[in-house]
mmCIF file of C-alpha atoms in Angstrom:
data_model
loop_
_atom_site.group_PDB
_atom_site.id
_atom_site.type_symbol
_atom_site.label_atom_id
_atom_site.label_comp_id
_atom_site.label_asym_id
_atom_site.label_seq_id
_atom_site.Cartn_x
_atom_site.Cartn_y
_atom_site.Cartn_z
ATOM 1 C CA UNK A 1 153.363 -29.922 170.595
ATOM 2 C CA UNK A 2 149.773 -28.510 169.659
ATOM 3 C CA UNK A 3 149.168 -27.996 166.341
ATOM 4 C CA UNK A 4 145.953 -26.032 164.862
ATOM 5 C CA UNK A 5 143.168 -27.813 163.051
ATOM 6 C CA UNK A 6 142.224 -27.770 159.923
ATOM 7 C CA UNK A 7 139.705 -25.538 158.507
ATOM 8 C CA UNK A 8 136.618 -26.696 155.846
ATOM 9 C CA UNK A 9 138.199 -25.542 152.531
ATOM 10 C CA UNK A 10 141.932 -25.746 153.699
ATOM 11 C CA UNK A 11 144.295 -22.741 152.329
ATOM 12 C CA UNK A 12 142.073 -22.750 148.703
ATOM 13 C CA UNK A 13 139.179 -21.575 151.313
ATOM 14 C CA UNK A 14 137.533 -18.003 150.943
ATOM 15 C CA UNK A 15 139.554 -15.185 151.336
ATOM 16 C CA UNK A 16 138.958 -13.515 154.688
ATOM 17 C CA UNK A 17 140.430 -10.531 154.037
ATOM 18 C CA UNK A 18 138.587 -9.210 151.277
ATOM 19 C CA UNK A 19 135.344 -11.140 151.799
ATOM 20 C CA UNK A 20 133.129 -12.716 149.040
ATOM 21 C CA UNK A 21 133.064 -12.332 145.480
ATOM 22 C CA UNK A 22 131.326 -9.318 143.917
ATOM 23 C CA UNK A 23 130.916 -8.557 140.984
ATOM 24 C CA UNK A 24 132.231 -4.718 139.036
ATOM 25 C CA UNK A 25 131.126 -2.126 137.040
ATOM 26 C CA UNK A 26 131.969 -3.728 133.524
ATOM 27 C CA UNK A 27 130.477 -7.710 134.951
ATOM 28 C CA UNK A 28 133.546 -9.152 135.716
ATOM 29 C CA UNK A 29 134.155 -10.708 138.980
ATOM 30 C CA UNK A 30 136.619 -9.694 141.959
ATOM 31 C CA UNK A 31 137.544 -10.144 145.556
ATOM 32 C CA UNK A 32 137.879 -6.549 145.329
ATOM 33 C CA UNK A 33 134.893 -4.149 147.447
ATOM 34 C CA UNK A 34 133.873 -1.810 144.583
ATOM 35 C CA UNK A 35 133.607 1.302 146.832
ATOM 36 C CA UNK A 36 132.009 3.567 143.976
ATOM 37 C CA UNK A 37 128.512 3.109 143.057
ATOM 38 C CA UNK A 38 127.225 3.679 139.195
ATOM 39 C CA UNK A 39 126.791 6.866 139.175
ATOM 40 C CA UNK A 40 130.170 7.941 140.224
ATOM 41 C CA UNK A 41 131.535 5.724 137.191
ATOM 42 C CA UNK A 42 128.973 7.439 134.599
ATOM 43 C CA UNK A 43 130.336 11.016 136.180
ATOM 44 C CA UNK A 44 134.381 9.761 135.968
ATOM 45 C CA UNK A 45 133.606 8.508 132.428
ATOM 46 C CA UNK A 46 132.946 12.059 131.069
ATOM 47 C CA UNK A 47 134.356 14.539 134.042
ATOM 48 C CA UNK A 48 137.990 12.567 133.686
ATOM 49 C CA UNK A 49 138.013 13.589 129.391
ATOM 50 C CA UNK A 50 137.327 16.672 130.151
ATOM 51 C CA UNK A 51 140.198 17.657 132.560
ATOM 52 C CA UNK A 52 142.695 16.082 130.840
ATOM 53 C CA UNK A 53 141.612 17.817 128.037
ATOM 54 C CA UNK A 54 141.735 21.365 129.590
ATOM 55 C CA UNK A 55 145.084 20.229 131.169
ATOM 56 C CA UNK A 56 146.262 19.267 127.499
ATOM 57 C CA UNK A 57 144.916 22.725 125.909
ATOM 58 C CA UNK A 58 146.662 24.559 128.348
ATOM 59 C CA UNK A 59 149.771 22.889 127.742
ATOM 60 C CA UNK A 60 149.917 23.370 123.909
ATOM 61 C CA UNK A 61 149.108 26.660 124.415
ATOM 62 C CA UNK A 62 151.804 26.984 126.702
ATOM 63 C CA UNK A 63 154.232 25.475 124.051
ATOM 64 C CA UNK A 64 153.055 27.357 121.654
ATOM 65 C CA UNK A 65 153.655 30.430 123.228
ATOM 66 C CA UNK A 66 156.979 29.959 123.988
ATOM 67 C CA UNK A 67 157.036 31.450 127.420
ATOM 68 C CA UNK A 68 155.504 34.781 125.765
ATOM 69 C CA UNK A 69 152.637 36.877 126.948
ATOM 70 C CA UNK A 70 148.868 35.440 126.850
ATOM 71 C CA UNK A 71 147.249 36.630 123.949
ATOM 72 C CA UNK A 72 143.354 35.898 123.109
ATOM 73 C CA UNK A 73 144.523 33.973 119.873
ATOM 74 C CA UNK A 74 146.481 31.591 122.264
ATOM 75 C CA UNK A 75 143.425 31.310 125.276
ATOM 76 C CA UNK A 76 141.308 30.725 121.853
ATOM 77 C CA UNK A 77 143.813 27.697 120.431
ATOM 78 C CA UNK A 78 143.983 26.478 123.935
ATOM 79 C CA UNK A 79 140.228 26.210 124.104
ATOM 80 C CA UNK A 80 140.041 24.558 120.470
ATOM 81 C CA UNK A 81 142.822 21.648 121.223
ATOM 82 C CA UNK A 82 141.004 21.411 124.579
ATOM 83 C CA UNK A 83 137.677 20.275 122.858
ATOM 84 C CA UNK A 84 139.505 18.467 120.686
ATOM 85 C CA UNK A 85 141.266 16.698 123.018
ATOM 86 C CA UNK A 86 138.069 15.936 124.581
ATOM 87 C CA UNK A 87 135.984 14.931 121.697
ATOM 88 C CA UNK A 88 138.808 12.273 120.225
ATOM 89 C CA UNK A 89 139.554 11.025 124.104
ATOM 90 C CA UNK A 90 135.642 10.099 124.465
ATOM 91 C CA UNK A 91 135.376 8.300 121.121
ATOM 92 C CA UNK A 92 138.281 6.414 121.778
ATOM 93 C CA UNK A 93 136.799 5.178 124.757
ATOM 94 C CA UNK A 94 133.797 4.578 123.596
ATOM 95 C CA UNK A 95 134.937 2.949 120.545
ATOM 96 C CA UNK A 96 137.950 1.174 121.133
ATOM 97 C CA UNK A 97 136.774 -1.554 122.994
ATOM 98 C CA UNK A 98 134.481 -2.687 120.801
ATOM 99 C CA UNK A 99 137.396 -3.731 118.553
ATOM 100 C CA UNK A 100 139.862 -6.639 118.876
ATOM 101 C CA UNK A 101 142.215 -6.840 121.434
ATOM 102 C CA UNK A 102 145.121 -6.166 118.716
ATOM 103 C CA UNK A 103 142.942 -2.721 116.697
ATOM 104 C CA UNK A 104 141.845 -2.005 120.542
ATOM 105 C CA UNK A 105 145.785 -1.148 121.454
ATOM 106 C CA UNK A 106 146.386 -0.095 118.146
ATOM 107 C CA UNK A 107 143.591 3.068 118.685
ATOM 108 C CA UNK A 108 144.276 3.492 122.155
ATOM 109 C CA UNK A 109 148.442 4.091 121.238
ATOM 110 C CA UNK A 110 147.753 6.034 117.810
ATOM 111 C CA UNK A 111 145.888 8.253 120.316
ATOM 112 C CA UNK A 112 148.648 8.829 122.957
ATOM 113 C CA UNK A 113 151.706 8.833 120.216
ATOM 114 C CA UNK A 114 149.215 11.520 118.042
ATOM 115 C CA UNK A 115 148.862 13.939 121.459
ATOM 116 C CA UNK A 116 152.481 13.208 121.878
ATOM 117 C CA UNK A 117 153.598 14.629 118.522
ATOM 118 C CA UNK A 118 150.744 16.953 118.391
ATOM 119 C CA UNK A 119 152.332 18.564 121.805
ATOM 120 C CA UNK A 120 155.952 18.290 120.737
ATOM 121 C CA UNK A 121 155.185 20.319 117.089
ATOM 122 C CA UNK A 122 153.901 22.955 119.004
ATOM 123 C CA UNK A 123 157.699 23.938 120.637
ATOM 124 C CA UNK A 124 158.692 24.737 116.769
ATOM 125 C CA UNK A 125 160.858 21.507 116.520
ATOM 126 C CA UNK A 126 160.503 20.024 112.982
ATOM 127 C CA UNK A 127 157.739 18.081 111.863
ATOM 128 C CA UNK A 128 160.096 14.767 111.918
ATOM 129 C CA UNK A 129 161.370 15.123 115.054
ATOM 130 C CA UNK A 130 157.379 15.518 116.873
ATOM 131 C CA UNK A 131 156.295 12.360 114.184
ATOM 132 C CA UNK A 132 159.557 10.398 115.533
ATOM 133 C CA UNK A 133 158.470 10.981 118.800
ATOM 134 C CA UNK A 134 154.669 10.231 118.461
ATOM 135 C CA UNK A 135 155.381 6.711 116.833
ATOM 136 C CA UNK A 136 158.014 6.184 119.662
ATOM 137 C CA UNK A 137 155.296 6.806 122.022
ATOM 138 C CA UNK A 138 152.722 5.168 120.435
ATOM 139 C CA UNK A 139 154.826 1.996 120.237
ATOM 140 C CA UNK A 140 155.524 1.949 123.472
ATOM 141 C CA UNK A 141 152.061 2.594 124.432
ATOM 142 C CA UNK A 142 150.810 -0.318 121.779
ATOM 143 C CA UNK A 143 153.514 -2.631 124.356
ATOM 144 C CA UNK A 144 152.185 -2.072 127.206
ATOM 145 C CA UNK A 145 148.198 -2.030 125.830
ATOM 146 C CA UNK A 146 148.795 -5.483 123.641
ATOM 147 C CA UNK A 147 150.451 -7.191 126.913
ATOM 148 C CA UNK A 148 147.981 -5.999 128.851
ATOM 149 C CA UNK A 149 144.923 -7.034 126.459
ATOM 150 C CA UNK A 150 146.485 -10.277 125.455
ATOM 151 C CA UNK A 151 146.835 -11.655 129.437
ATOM 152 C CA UNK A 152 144.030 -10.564 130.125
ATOM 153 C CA UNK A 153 141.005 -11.816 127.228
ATOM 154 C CA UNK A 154 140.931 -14.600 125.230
ATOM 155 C CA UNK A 155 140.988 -14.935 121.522
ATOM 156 C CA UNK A 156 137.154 -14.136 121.318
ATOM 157 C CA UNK A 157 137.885 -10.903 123.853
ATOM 158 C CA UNK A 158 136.293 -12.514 126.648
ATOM 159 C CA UNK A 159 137.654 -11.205 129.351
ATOM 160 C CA UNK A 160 139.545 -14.197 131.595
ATOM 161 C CA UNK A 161 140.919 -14.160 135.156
#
């Protein structure tokens, strides 16, 4: 019975499939093609803020209205959360990671559970009831962040593979 032969390297040889190592955006290493160059990442760092943010004005304004008829007042608060929105979203992430891994999830989640509650007060529940449900969220979101942060840096916040 014919067997194949070895290869140099053996099954801890370079992966084939994705081709040599490059190296990302943000310096760290992959296996990965990055298929965007620089510039798309400097557009997708602001142009990504800004539609969630007119997606998340529209929606408050949409709660707030209560399925009533468009007034300027409520095209005006839209606007206002809108840049808001925006303005908080990009100093989160520019800020954010510059912190620890542990204040780095905290900001991130405080942001989320804040737009959470911030969305739910505007249906006319009670102010309890939208601040239950933002630090629901934000826990949640702090979860998923801290796991996320904590497998993937080192004490320091080196980033590790």
């Amino acid at each position: 019975m014919a067997q194949a032969a070895p290869t140099p390297g053996g099954m801890s040889g370079p992966n084939r499939m994705t081709g040599p190592r490059t190296t990302g955006p943000r310096g760290f290493t992959s296996n990965l093609p990055d298929i965007f160059d620089a510039r798309v990442h400097r557009v997708a760092k602001i142009a990504i803020p800004v539609v969630l943010g007119l997606v998340y004005g529209y929606w408050a304004a949409a709660n707030r209205r209560s399925g009533g008829p468009i007034t300027g007042w409520n095209i005006l608060f839209g606007f206002v959360t809108a840049l808001a929105f925006i303005v908080l979203c990009l100093a989160v992430a520019q800020f954010a990671p510059l912190l620890k891994r542990e204040l780095h999830s905290l900001v991130k989640s405080g942001f989320a559970g804040a737009a959470v509650g911030f969305l739910y007060s505007q249906t006319g529940e009670s102010v309890l009831r939208s601040a239950a449900i933002g630090v629901a969220t934000m826990a949640g979101v702090f979860l998923v962040f801290f796991y996320r942060y904590y497998t993937r840096e080192d004490g320091a916040g080196n980033r590790v593979r």
